[in-house]
Amino acid sequence: MAKIQSGENSTKKEAIIQKAAFLFKTKGYSATSMRELADSLGVEAPSLYNYIGSKSELLQSICSKMANEFHLNLDVVENNTATAVAKVEAIVRFHIQKMLNNFDEVFVANHEWKHLKEPMLSSFLNQRRNYEKRVMAVFENGIEKNELRITNPYVAVLTILSAVRGLEFWYGHKKNVTQEELENEMVKNLLNGIVK
Amino acid sequence: MAKIQSGENSTKKEAIIQKAAFLFKTKGYSATSMRELADSLGVEAPSLYNYIGSKSELLQSICSKMANEFHLNLDVVENNTATAVAKVEAIVRFHIQKMLNNFDEVFVANHEWKHLKEPMLSSFLNQRRNYEKRVMAVFENGIEKNELRITNPYVAVLTILSAVRGLEFWYGHKKNVTQEELENEMVKNLLNGIVK
DNA sequence: CCTACCGATCGGTAGG
DNA sequence: CCTACCGATCGGTAGG
């Protein structure tokens, strides 16, 4: 009953979360059973509850971890880049890199958040709305400073972030392209239609 | 037991499919119960089985209907447009329009196909792969005829179709933009980075 | 970390 | 279109 959170258990917990992210991505949160998760870790289902509180807690860990990382990056970008164009490029590159390097967790945060329970659901949606506003502000600033040749910042943000996020639909069947090529080519495609 | 497929029952069946599309989109296929579907239609769960065969048949209907419509449009575009640029624009516009006008069904076909059972799963994935190949061919042709200034047609297809598909993530919170504006602005953003 | 087991809910059928 | 009900599976707990 007592859940011990020692260093070793934290590692175990991290392993459970990682495997959960993989399964939630592959089969969806609802279609993934705790027995299945336990199986893939080589234990029985009840054993999991020595390390975690519940199935929904696993989802929550993944979603809030991702939300924090994206917000943290935005802090860095806002402070360390000069022009709006540089900010946009830095944001796009971070999104591409997270998508390629933390695929399972990003995918789950993008798709399975709707299975979060209140109040975490509201909190997650608030954070996301906040993130979008901050990105939008970067674009608006770029218009003001005459760096971007877009007329509608809302549509531009929608178009660009969606294009990057769309990497998830193609994950697994990318042929003949290295991660570097993909990133550079995509940035070029997207920015050349925007940067003056 | 005997499932009567008269005209009136077909209408009922269509209504069930529509409501299922809405629920599958909102809660996901696995998290949607037949009792919930029945409830939202004002009947008891067992009554549904007079009109449909199973829950998975509902998913299959939605997915194959969408796959057919996209393929059919590609037939039309290939025969009725002259240049590669015109073909690309027609494809992009069709995707945007379907996304905005048949949102629930497109969303379900895009996200919940993984819950299809064999052999429908393989068939669906084959169709999709085929569609992507045909779109890729349009881009390759545009390069050959010197109409497009892209270097990697694969990345271009990925970027453009993903951007359009990304409309789904923003569905519901589009401010101050009419559907027409959104479509034109998006086409402009995407093509100006591509068309010579 | 396991066995044994719980109440709830699932998709679907029988029979009318 | 309903009531009554099925076998299976779910997330999770008790107790060791």
GROMACS .gro file of C-alpha atoms (C1' of nucleotides) in nm:
model
  424
    1MET     CA    1   0.000   0.000   0.000
    2ALA     CA    2   0.270   0.240   0.105
    3LYS     CA    3   0.429   0.381  -0.205
    4ILE     CA    4   0.799   0.425  -0.149
    5GLN     CA    5   0.952   0.696  -0.365
    6SER     CA    6   1.321   0.621  -0.320
    7GLY     CA    7   1.578   0.675  -0.593
    8GLU     CA    8   1.545   0.325  -0.721
    9ASN     CA    9   1.169   0.344  -0.736
   10SER     CA   10   1.191   0.671  -0.925
   11THR     CA   11   1.390   0.494  -1.191
   12LYS     CA   12   1.132   0.218  -1.205
   13LYS     CA   13   0.859   0.478  -1.228
   14GLU     CA   14   1.040   0.649  -1.512
   15ALA     CA   15   1.062   0.317  -1.696
   16ILE     CA   16   0.690   0.261  -1.650
   17ILE     CA   17   0.611   0.608  -1.785
   18GLN     CA   18   0.832   0.554  -2.089
   19LYS     CA   19   0.666   0.226  -2.174
   20ALA     CA   20   0.324   0.376  -2.111
   21ALA     CA   21   0.403   0.658  -2.355
   22PHE     CA   22   0.491   0.400  -2.619
   23LEU     CA   23   0.171   0.203  -2.566
   24PHE     CA   24  -0.056   0.509  -2.539
   25LYS     CA   25   0.090   0.633  -2.867
   26THR     CA   26   0.053   0.298  -3.040
   27LYS     CA   27  -0.290   0.188  -2.919
   28GLY     CA   28  -0.437   0.496  -2.760
   29TYR     CA   29  -0.487   0.559  -2.387
   30SER     CA   30  -0.824   0.388  -2.355
   31ALA     CA   31  -0.727   0.083  -2.555
   32THR     CA   32  -0.417   0.027  -2.344
   33SER     CA   33  -0.476  -0.190  -2.039
   34MET     CA   34  -0.268  -0.193  -1.726
   35ARG     CA   35  -0.225  -0.568  -1.769
   36GLU     CA   36  -0.074  -0.503  -2.109
   37LEU     CA   37   0.158  -0.239  -1.970
   38ALA     CA   38   0.263  -0.473  -1.689
   39ASP     CA   39   0.317  -0.756  -1.937
   40SER     CA   40   0.551  -0.548  -2.150
   41LEU     CA   41   0.751  -0.470  -1.836
   42GLY     CA   42   0.764  -0.833  -1.727
   43VAL     CA   43   0.552  -0.800  -1.411
   44GLU     CA   44   0.192  -0.857  -1.303
   45ALA     CA   45  -0.052  -0.567  -1.316
   46PRO     CA   46  -0.092  -0.512  -0.942
   47SER     CA   47   0.283  -0.470  -0.904
   48LEU     CA   48   0.269  -0.147  -1.099
   49TYR     CA   49   0.077   0.016  -0.818
   50ASN     CA   50   0.383   0.005  -0.597
   51TYR     CA   51   0.537   0.270  -0.819
   52ILE     CA   52   0.246   0.464  -0.960
   53GLY     CA   53  -0.089   0.582  -0.828
   54SER     CA   54  -0.316   0.514  -1.120
   55LYS     CA   55  -0.340   0.481  -1.496
   56SER     CA   56  -0.452   0.840  -1.534
   57GLU     CA   57  -0.151   0.959  -1.334
   58LEU     CA   58   0.071   0.814  -1.607
   59LEU     CA   59  -0.105   1.019  -1.871
   60GLN     CA   60  -0.081   1.328  -1.655
   61SER     CA   61   0.295   1.285  -1.604
   62ILE     CA   62   0.354   1.263  -1.978
   63CYS     CA   63   0.134   1.561  -2.066
   64SER     CA   64   0.266   1.799  -1.802
   65LYS     CA   65   0.627   1.706  -1.872
   66MET     CA   66   0.584   1.797  -2.238
   67ALA     CA   67   0.395   2.117  -2.162
   68ASN     CA   68   0.676   2.228  -1.930
   69GLU     CA   69   0.948   2.158  -2.182
   70PHE     CA   70   0.780   2.359  -2.456
   71HIS     CA   71   0.718   2.653  -2.226
   72LEU     CA   72   1.074   2.641  -2.100
   73ASN     CA   73   1.208   2.655  -2.453
   74LEU     CA   74   0.992   2.955  -2.530
   75ASP     CA   75   1.141   3.136  -2.231
   76VAL     CA   76   1.488   3.073  -2.369
   77VAL     CA   77   1.395   3.178  -2.722
   78GLU     CA   78   1.234   3.500  -2.607
   79ASN     CA   79   1.543   3.600  -2.414
   80ASN     CA   80   1.820   3.480  -2.640
   81THR     CA   81   1.724   3.568  -2.996
   82ALA     CA   82   1.715   3.915  -3.145
   83THR     CA   83   1.485   3.925  -3.445
   84ALA     CA   84   1.134   3.790  -3.486
   85VAL     CA   85   1.253   3.580  -3.777
   86ALA     CA   86   1.520   3.420  -3.560
   87LYS     CA   87   1.259   3.351  -3.293
   88VAL     CA   88   1.026   3.187  -3.544
   89GLU     CA   89   1.306   2.972  -3.679
   90ALA     CA   90   1.415   2.870  -3.329
   91ILE     CA   91   1.061   2.773  -3.237
   92VAL     CA   92   1.014   2.572  -3.555
   93ARG     CA   93   1.344   2.393  -3.506
   94PHE     CA   94   1.264   2.307  -3.145
   95HIS     CA   95   0.928   2.164  -3.246
   96ILE     CA   96   1.086   1.954  -3.519
   97GLN     CA   97   1.357   1.827  -3.286
   98LYS     CA   98   1.115   1.736  -3.007
   99MET     CA   99   0.896   1.560  -3.258
  100LEU     CA  100   1.188   1.353  -3.383
  101ASN     CA  101   1.361   1.290  -3.049
  102ASN     CA  102   1.074   1.247  -2.802
  103PHE     CA  103   0.820   1.114  -3.043
  104ASP     CA  104   0.612   0.895  -2.811
  105GLU     CA  105   0.564   1.157  -2.541
  106VAL     CA  106   0.496   1.443  -2.782
  107PHE     CA  107   0.244   1.229  -2.965
  108VAL     CA  108   0.063   1.135  -2.645
  109ALA     CA  109   0.054   1.496  -2.524
  110ASN     CA  110  -0.083   1.597  -2.864
  111HIS     CA  111  -0.350   1.331  -2.892
  112GLU     CA  112  -0.441   1.171  -2.564
  113TRP     CA  113  -0.474   1.480  -2.345
  114LYS     CA  114  -0.851   1.457  -2.386
  115HIS     CA  115  -0.849   1.159  -2.150
  116LEU     CA  116  -0.703   1.369  -1.870
  117LYS     CA  117  -0.930   1.409  -1.569
  118GLU     CA  118  -1.024   1.738  -1.414
  119PRO     CA  119  -0.868   1.955  -1.291
  120MET     CA  120  -0.562   1.847  -1.494
  121LEU     CA  121  -0.757   1.869  -1.817
  122SER     CA  122  -0.838   2.237  -1.767
  123SER     CA  123  -0.489   2.312  -1.653
  124PHE     CA  124  -0.338   2.146  -1.959
  125LEU     CA  125  -0.568   2.331  -2.197
  126ASN     CA  126  -0.487   2.659  -2.025
  127GLN     CA  127  -0.117   2.601  -2.064
  128ARG     CA  128  -0.161   2.520  -2.430
  129ARG     CA  129  -0.371   2.828  -2.496
  130ASN     CA  130  -0.106   3.033  -2.323
  131TYR     CA  131   0.168   2.884  -2.538
  132GLU     CA  132  -0.021   2.961  -2.856
  133LYS     CA  133  -0.071   3.321  -2.747
  134ARG     CA  134   0.298   3.365  -2.682
  135VAL     CA  135   0.387   3.225  -3.023
  136MET     CA  136   0.126   3.447  -3.184
  137ALA     CA  137   0.285   3.749  -3.015
  138VAL     CA  138   0.617   3.666  -3.178
  139PHE     CA  139   0.451   3.672  -3.520
  140GLU     CA  140   0.267   3.995  -3.446
  141ASN     CA  141   0.589   4.155  -3.338
  142GLY     CA  142   0.747   4.040  -3.664
  143ILE     CA  143   0.475   4.215  -3.860
  144GLU     CA  144   0.516   4.536  -3.663
  145LYS     CA  145   0.890   4.537  -3.715
  146ASN     CA  146   0.831   4.468  -4.086
  147GLU     CA  147   1.022   4.140  -4.074
  148LEU     CA  148   0.742   3.914  -4.193
  149ARG     CA  149   0.528   3.947  -4.502
  150ILE     CA  150   0.218   3.778  -4.367
  151THR     CA  151  -0.119   3.945  -4.336
  152ASN     CA  152  -0.283   3.716  -4.082
  153PRO     CA  153  -0.059   3.603  -3.794
  154TYR     CA  154  -0.322   3.361  -3.673
  155VAL     CA  155  -0.329   3.168  -3.998
  156ALA     CA  156   0.050   3.179  -4.021
  157VAL     CA  157   0.095   3.027  -3.675
  158LEU     CA  158  -0.167   2.767  -3.756
  159THR     CA  159  -0.003   2.678  -4.085
  160ILE     CA  160   0.353   2.659  -3.961
  161LEU     CA  161   0.305   2.477  -3.633
  162SER     CA  162   0.066   2.233  -3.797
  163ALA     CA  163   0.310   2.155  -4.071
  164VAL     CA  164   0.574   2.070  -3.815
  165ARG     CA  165   0.339   1.875  -3.599
  166GLY     CA  166   0.237   1.684  -3.909
  167LEU     CA  167   0.570   1.504  -3.887
  168GLU     CA  168   0.392   1.262  -3.660
  169PHE     CA  169   0.173   1.132  -3.940
  170TRP     CA  170   0.476   1.037  -4.143
  171TYR     CA  171   0.691   0.905  -3.865
  172GLY     CA  172   0.824   0.567  -3.960
  173HIS     CA  173   0.803   0.595  -4.336
  174LYS     CA  174   1.058   0.862  -4.406
  175LYS     CA  175   1.275   0.744  -4.690
  176ASN     CA  176   1.613   0.873  -4.804
  177VAL     CA  177   1.608   1.174  -4.574
  178THR     CA  178   1.830   1.236  -4.274
  179GLN     CA  179   1.691   1.417  -3.974
  180GLU     CA  180   1.913   1.716  -4.056
  181GLU     CA  181   1.799   1.737  -4.418
  182LEU     CA  182   1.438   1.708  -4.312
  183GLU     CA  183   1.472   1.985  -4.059
  184ASN     CA  184   1.655   2.224  -4.289
  185GLU     CA  185   1.435   2.159  -4.589
  186MET     CA  186   1.119   2.204  -4.385
  187VAL     CA  187   1.239   2.529  -4.230
  188LYS     CA  188   1.329   2.654  -4.577
  189ASN     CA  189   0.994   2.556  -4.723
  190LEU     CA  190   0.805   2.724  -4.445
  191LEU     CA  191   1.012   3.039  -4.396
  192ASN     CA  192   1.068   3.125  -4.758
  193GLY     CA  193   0.699   3.172  -4.791
  194ILE     CA  194   0.703   3.410  -4.497
  195VAL     CA  195   1.032   3.594  -4.452
  196LYS     CA  196   1.073   3.909  -4.654
  197MET     CA  197  -3.163  -1.106  -3.564
  198ALA     CA  198  -3.249  -1.057  -3.928
  199LYS     CA  199  -3.113  -0.724  -4.030
  200ILE     CA  200  -3.352  -0.552  -4.269
  201GLN     CA  201  -3.181  -0.306  -4.501
  202SER     CA  202  -3.484  -0.121  -4.639
  203GLY     CA  203  -3.471   0.244  -4.737
  204GLU     CA  204  -3.587   0.361  -4.399
  205ASN     CA  205  -3.331   0.151  -4.217
  206SER     CA  206  -3.055   0.289  -4.437
  207THR     CA  207  -3.149   0.637  -4.320
  208LYS     CA  208  -3.139   0.522  -3.959
  209LYS     CA  209  -2.805   0.358  -4.022
  210GLU     CA  210  -2.671   0.680  -4.170
  211ALA     CA  211  -2.784   0.868  -3.860
  212ILE     CA  212  -2.607   0.617  -3.637
  213ILE     CA  213  -2.286   0.652  -3.836
  214GLN     CA  214  -2.297   1.031  -3.816
  215LYS     CA  215  -2.342   1.028  -3.442
  216ALA     CA  216  -2.072   0.765  -3.407
  217ALA     CA  217  -1.833   0.986  -3.604
  218PHE     CA  218  -1.902   1.271  -3.363
  219LEU     CA  219  -1.844   1.056  -3.055
  220PHE     CA  220  -1.537   0.876  -3.195
  221LYS     CA  221  -1.386   1.217  -3.273
  222THR     CA  222  -1.472   1.361  -2.933
  223LYS     CA  223  -1.381   1.071  -2.704
  224GLY     CA  224  -1.192   0.831  -2.926
  225TYR     CA  225  -1.313   0.497  -3.058
  226SER     CA  226  -1.218   0.286  -2.756
  227ALA     CA  227  -1.356   0.529  -2.501
  228THR     CA  228  -1.693   0.546  -2.677
  229SER     CA  229  -1.939   0.281  -2.559
  230MET     CA  230  -2.233   0.152  -2.757
  231ARG     CA  231  -2.456   0.243  -2.462
  232GLU     CA  232  -2.338   0.602  -2.493
  233LEU     CA  233  -2.401   0.603  -2.867
  234ALA     CA  234  -2.747   0.457  -2.814
  235ASP     CA  235  -2.819   0.710  -2.540
  236SER     CA  236  -2.737   1.003  -2.763
  237LEU     CA  237  -2.976   0.862  -3.023
  238GLY     CA  238  -3.253   0.808  -2.768
  239VAL     CA  239  -3.263   0.428  -2.777
  240GLU     CA  240  -3.128   0.134  -2.580
  241ALA     CA  241  -2.796  -0.020  -2.684
  242PRO     CA  242  -2.931  -0.352  -2.817
  243SER     CA  243  -3.162  -0.165  -3.054
  244LEU     CA  244  -2.864  -0.041  -3.252
  245TYR     CA  245  -2.793  -0.392  -3.367
  246ASN     CA  246  -3.107  -0.391  -3.579
  247TYR     CA  247  -2.933  -0.141  -3.807
  248ILE     CA  248  -2.564  -0.215  -3.775
  249GLY     CA  249  -2.353  -0.527  -3.739
  250SER     CA  250  -2.100  -0.418  -3.480
  251LYS     CA  251  -1.910  -0.128  -3.331
  252SER     CA  252  -1.611  -0.193  -3.553
  253GLU     CA  253  -1.833  -0.185  -3.861
  254LEU     CA  254  -1.915   0.177  -3.777
  255LEU     CA  255  -1.549   0.270  -3.777
  256GLN     CA  256  -1.496   0.085  -4.100
  257SER     CA  257  -1.782   0.268  -4.273
  258ILE     CA  258  -1.641   0.606  -4.178
  259CYS     CA  259  -1.283   0.524  -4.279
  260SER     CA  260  -1.363   0.369  -4.615
  261LYS     CA  261  -1.607   0.645  -4.707
  262MET     CA  262  -1.339   0.908  -4.650
  263ALA     CA  263  -1.072   0.710  -4.834
  264ASN     CA  264  -1.302   0.678  -5.135
  265GLU     CA  265  -1.385   1.046  -5.144
  266PHE     CA  266  -1.020   1.154  -5.140
  267HIS     CA  267  -0.929   0.909  -5.412
  268LEU     CA  268  -1.222   1.016  -5.625
  269ASN     CA  269  -1.119   1.379  -5.599
  270LEU     CA  270  -0.766   1.290  -5.708
  271ASP     CA  271  -0.908   1.121  -6.019
  272VAL     CA  272  -1.092   1.440  -6.106
  273VAL     CA  273  -0.792   1.663  -6.039
  274GLU     CA  274  -0.560   1.448  -6.249
  275ASN     CA  275  -0.794   1.466  -6.547
  276ASN     CA  276  -0.923   1.821  -6.525
  277THR     CA  277  -0.627   2.044  -6.443
  278ALA     CA  278  -0.343   2.130  -6.676
  279THR     CA  279  -0.038   2.237  -6.479
  280ALA     CA  280   0.124   2.077  -6.177
  281VAL     CA  281   0.076   2.399  -5.983
  282ALA     CA  282  -0.297   2.392  -6.055
  283LYS     CA  283  -0.312   2.029  -5.943
  284VAL     CA  284  -0.132   2.107  -5.617
  285GLU     CA  285  -0.364   2.398  -5.547
  286ALA     CA  286  -0.673   2.188  -5.624
  287ILE     CA  287  -0.554   1.913  -5.391
  288VAL     CA  288  -0.479   2.159  -5.111
  289ARG     CA  289  -0.817   2.328  -5.151
  290PHE     CA  290  -1.001   1.997  -5.147
  291HIS     CA  291  -0.822   1.892  -4.829
  292ILE     CA  292  -0.905   2.220  -4.659
  293GLN     CA  293  -1.269   2.201  -4.764
  294LYS     CA  294  -1.314   1.843  -4.649
  295MET     CA  295  -1.150   1.932  -4.320
  296LEU     CA  296  -1.389   2.219  -4.267
  297ASN     CA  297  -1.706   2.058  -4.401
  298ASN     CA  298  -1.676   1.694  -4.292
  299PHE     CA  299  -1.473   1.749  -3.984
  300ASP     CA  300  -1.589   1.457  -3.770
  301GLU     CA  301  -1.546   1.190  -4.034
  302VAL     CA  302  -1.212   1.322  -4.160
  303PHE     CA  303  -1.085   1.339  -3.804
  304VAL     CA  304  -1.191   0.982  -3.730
  305ALA     CA  305  -1.035   0.850  -4.052
  306ASN     CA  306  -0.716   1.037  -3.964
  307HIS     CA  307  -0.688   0.924  -3.604
  308GLU     CA  308  -0.893   0.618  -3.524
  309TRP     CA  309  -0.806   0.398  -3.821
  310LYS     CA  310  -0.561   0.213  -3.596
  311HIS     CA  311  -0.857   0.047  -3.427
  312LEU     CA  312  -0.972  -0.111  -3.755
  313LYS     CA  313  -0.959  -0.488  -3.758
  314GLU     CA  314  -0.787  -0.695  -4.020
  315PRO     CA  315  -0.824  -0.718  -4.312
  316MET     CA  316  -0.975  -0.367  -4.321
  317LEU     CA  317  -0.671  -0.223  -4.145
  318SER     CA  318  -0.430  -0.340  -4.414
  319SER     CA  319  -0.666  -0.233  -4.688
  320PHE     CA  320  -0.699   0.115  -4.541
  321LEU     CA  321  -0.325   0.157  -4.503
  322ASN     CA  322  -0.273   0.039  -4.860
  323GLN     CA  323  -0.518   0.293  -4.991
  324ARG     CA  324  -0.350   0.568  -4.796
  325ARG     CA  325  -0.004   0.472  -4.917
  326ASN     CA  326  -0.140   0.472  -5.269
  327TYR     CA  327  -0.288   0.818  -5.226
  328GLU     CA  328   0.040   0.958  -5.097
  329LYS     CA  329   0.224   0.810  -5.395
  330ARG     CA  330  -0.014   0.973  -5.639
  331VAL     CA  331   0.023   1.312  -5.472
  332MET     CA  332   0.400   1.270  -5.470
  333ALA     CA  333   0.389   1.202  -5.844
  334VAL     CA  334   0.217   1.535  -5.900
  335PHE     CA  335   0.499   1.713  -5.719
  336GLU     CA  336   0.767   1.518  -5.906
  337ASN     CA  337   0.602   1.610  -6.233
  338GLY     CA  338   0.602   1.975  -6.125
  339ILE     CA  339   0.978   1.959  -6.070
  340GLU     CA  340   1.038   1.796  -6.409
  341LYS     CA  341   0.832   2.059  -6.586
  342ASN     CA  342   1.018   2.328  -6.390
  343GLU     CA  343   0.702   2.458  -6.228
  344LEU     CA  344   0.806   2.409  -5.866
  345ARG     CA  345   1.119   2.530  -5.692
  346ILE     CA  346   1.145   2.251  -5.437
  347THR     CA  347   1.436   2.014  -5.409
  348ASN     CA  348   1.278   1.732  -5.212
  349PRO     CA  349   0.922   1.642  -5.322
  350TYR     CA  350   0.882   1.408  -5.027
  351VAL     CA  351   0.940   1.683  -4.772
  352ALA     CA  352   0.720   1.922  -4.969
  353VAL     CA  353   0.426   1.681  -4.972
  354LEU     CA  354   0.478   1.614  -4.603
  355THR     CA  355   0.492   1.981  -4.519
  356ILE     CA  356   0.194   2.091  -4.723
  357LEU     CA  357  -0.049   1.813  -4.647
  358SER     CA  358   0.043   1.825  -4.280
  359ALA     CA  359  -0.017   2.196  -4.261
  360VAL     CA  360  -0.364   2.151  -4.404
  361ARG     CA  361  -0.440   1.853  -4.188
  362GLY     CA  362  -0.331   2.059  -3.892
  363LEU     CA  363  -0.655   2.250  -3.924
  364GLU     CA  364  -0.800   1.982  -3.703
  365PHE     CA  365  -0.597   2.093  -3.403
  366TRP     CA  366  -0.737   2.441  -3.424
  367TYR     CA  367  -1.091   2.353  -3.511
  368GLY     CA  368  -1.327   2.536  -3.280
  369HIS     CA  369  -1.104   2.824  -3.179
  370LYS     CA  370  -1.069   3.010  -3.504
  371LYS     CA  371  -1.130   3.375  -3.438
  372ASN     CA  372  -1.209   3.656  -3.681
  373VAL     CA  373  -1.146   3.441  -3.989
  374THR     CA  374  -1.405   3.326  -4.239
  375GLN     CA  375  -1.363   2.987  -4.404
  376GLU     CA  376  -1.285   3.158  -4.734
  377GLU     CA  377  -1.017   3.382  -4.587
  378LEU     CA  378  -0.862   3.089  -4.407
  379GLU     CA  379  -0.851   2.881  -4.724
  380ASN     CA  380  -0.707   3.157  -4.944
  381GLU     CA  381  -0.453   3.273  -4.690
  382MET     CA  382  -0.334   2.920  -4.625
  383VAL     CA  383  -0.300   2.841  -4.994
  384LYS     CA  384  -0.103   3.163  -5.040
  385ASN     CA  385   0.124   3.092  -4.744
  386LEU     CA  386   0.198   2.742  -4.864
  387LEU     CA  387   0.228   2.799  -5.238
  388ASN     CA  388   0.430   3.117  -5.230
  389GLY     CA  389   0.706   2.920  -5.068
  390ILE     CA  390   0.689   2.667  -5.348
  391VAL     CA  391   0.570   2.809  -5.677
  392LYS     CA  392   0.830   2.974  -5.893
  393DC     C1'  393   0.650  -0.840  -0.645
  394DC     C1'  394   0.269  -1.209  -0.636
  395DT     C1'  395  -0.214  -1.455  -0.593
  396DA     C1'  396  -0.674  -1.389  -0.535
  397DC     C1'  397  -1.035  -1.121  -0.610
  398DC     C1'  398  -1.371  -0.690  -0.608
  399DG     C1'  399  -1.742  -0.412  -0.855
  400DA     C1'  400  -1.813  -0.190  -1.282
  401DT     C1'  401  -1.855  -0.181  -1.748
  402DC     C1'  402  -1.784  -0.354  -2.195
  403DG     C1'  403  -1.979  -0.549  -2.685
  404DG     C1'  404  -2.316  -0.827  -2.808
  405DT     C1'  405  -2.721  -1.202  -2.805
  406DA     C1'  406  -3.181  -1.420  -2.695
  407DG     C1'  407  -3.629  -1.370  -2.727
  408DG     C1'  408  -4.018  -1.129  -2.780
  409DC     C1'  409  -3.749  -0.129  -3.024
  410DC     C1'  410  -3.727  -0.331  -2.530
  411DT     C1'  411  -3.588  -0.630  -2.099
  412DA     C1'  412  -3.291  -0.952  -1.935
  413DC     C1'  413  -2.872  -1.126  -1.945
  414DC     C1'  414  -2.403  -1.354  -2.119
  415DG     C1'  415  -1.883  -1.395  -2.086
  416DA     C1'  416  -1.490  -1.110  -2.099
  417DT     C1'  417  -1.217  -0.758  -1.947
  418DC     C1'  418  -1.136  -0.345  -1.712
  419DG     C1'  419  -0.879  -0.048  -1.312
  420DG     C1'  420  -0.767  -0.123  -0.878
  421DT     C1'  421  -0.734  -0.331  -0.370
  422DA     C1'  422  -0.629  -0.671   0.010
  423DG     C1'  423  -0.299  -0.911   0.211
  424DG     C1'  424   0.110  -1.115   0.231
   0.00000   0.00000   0.00000
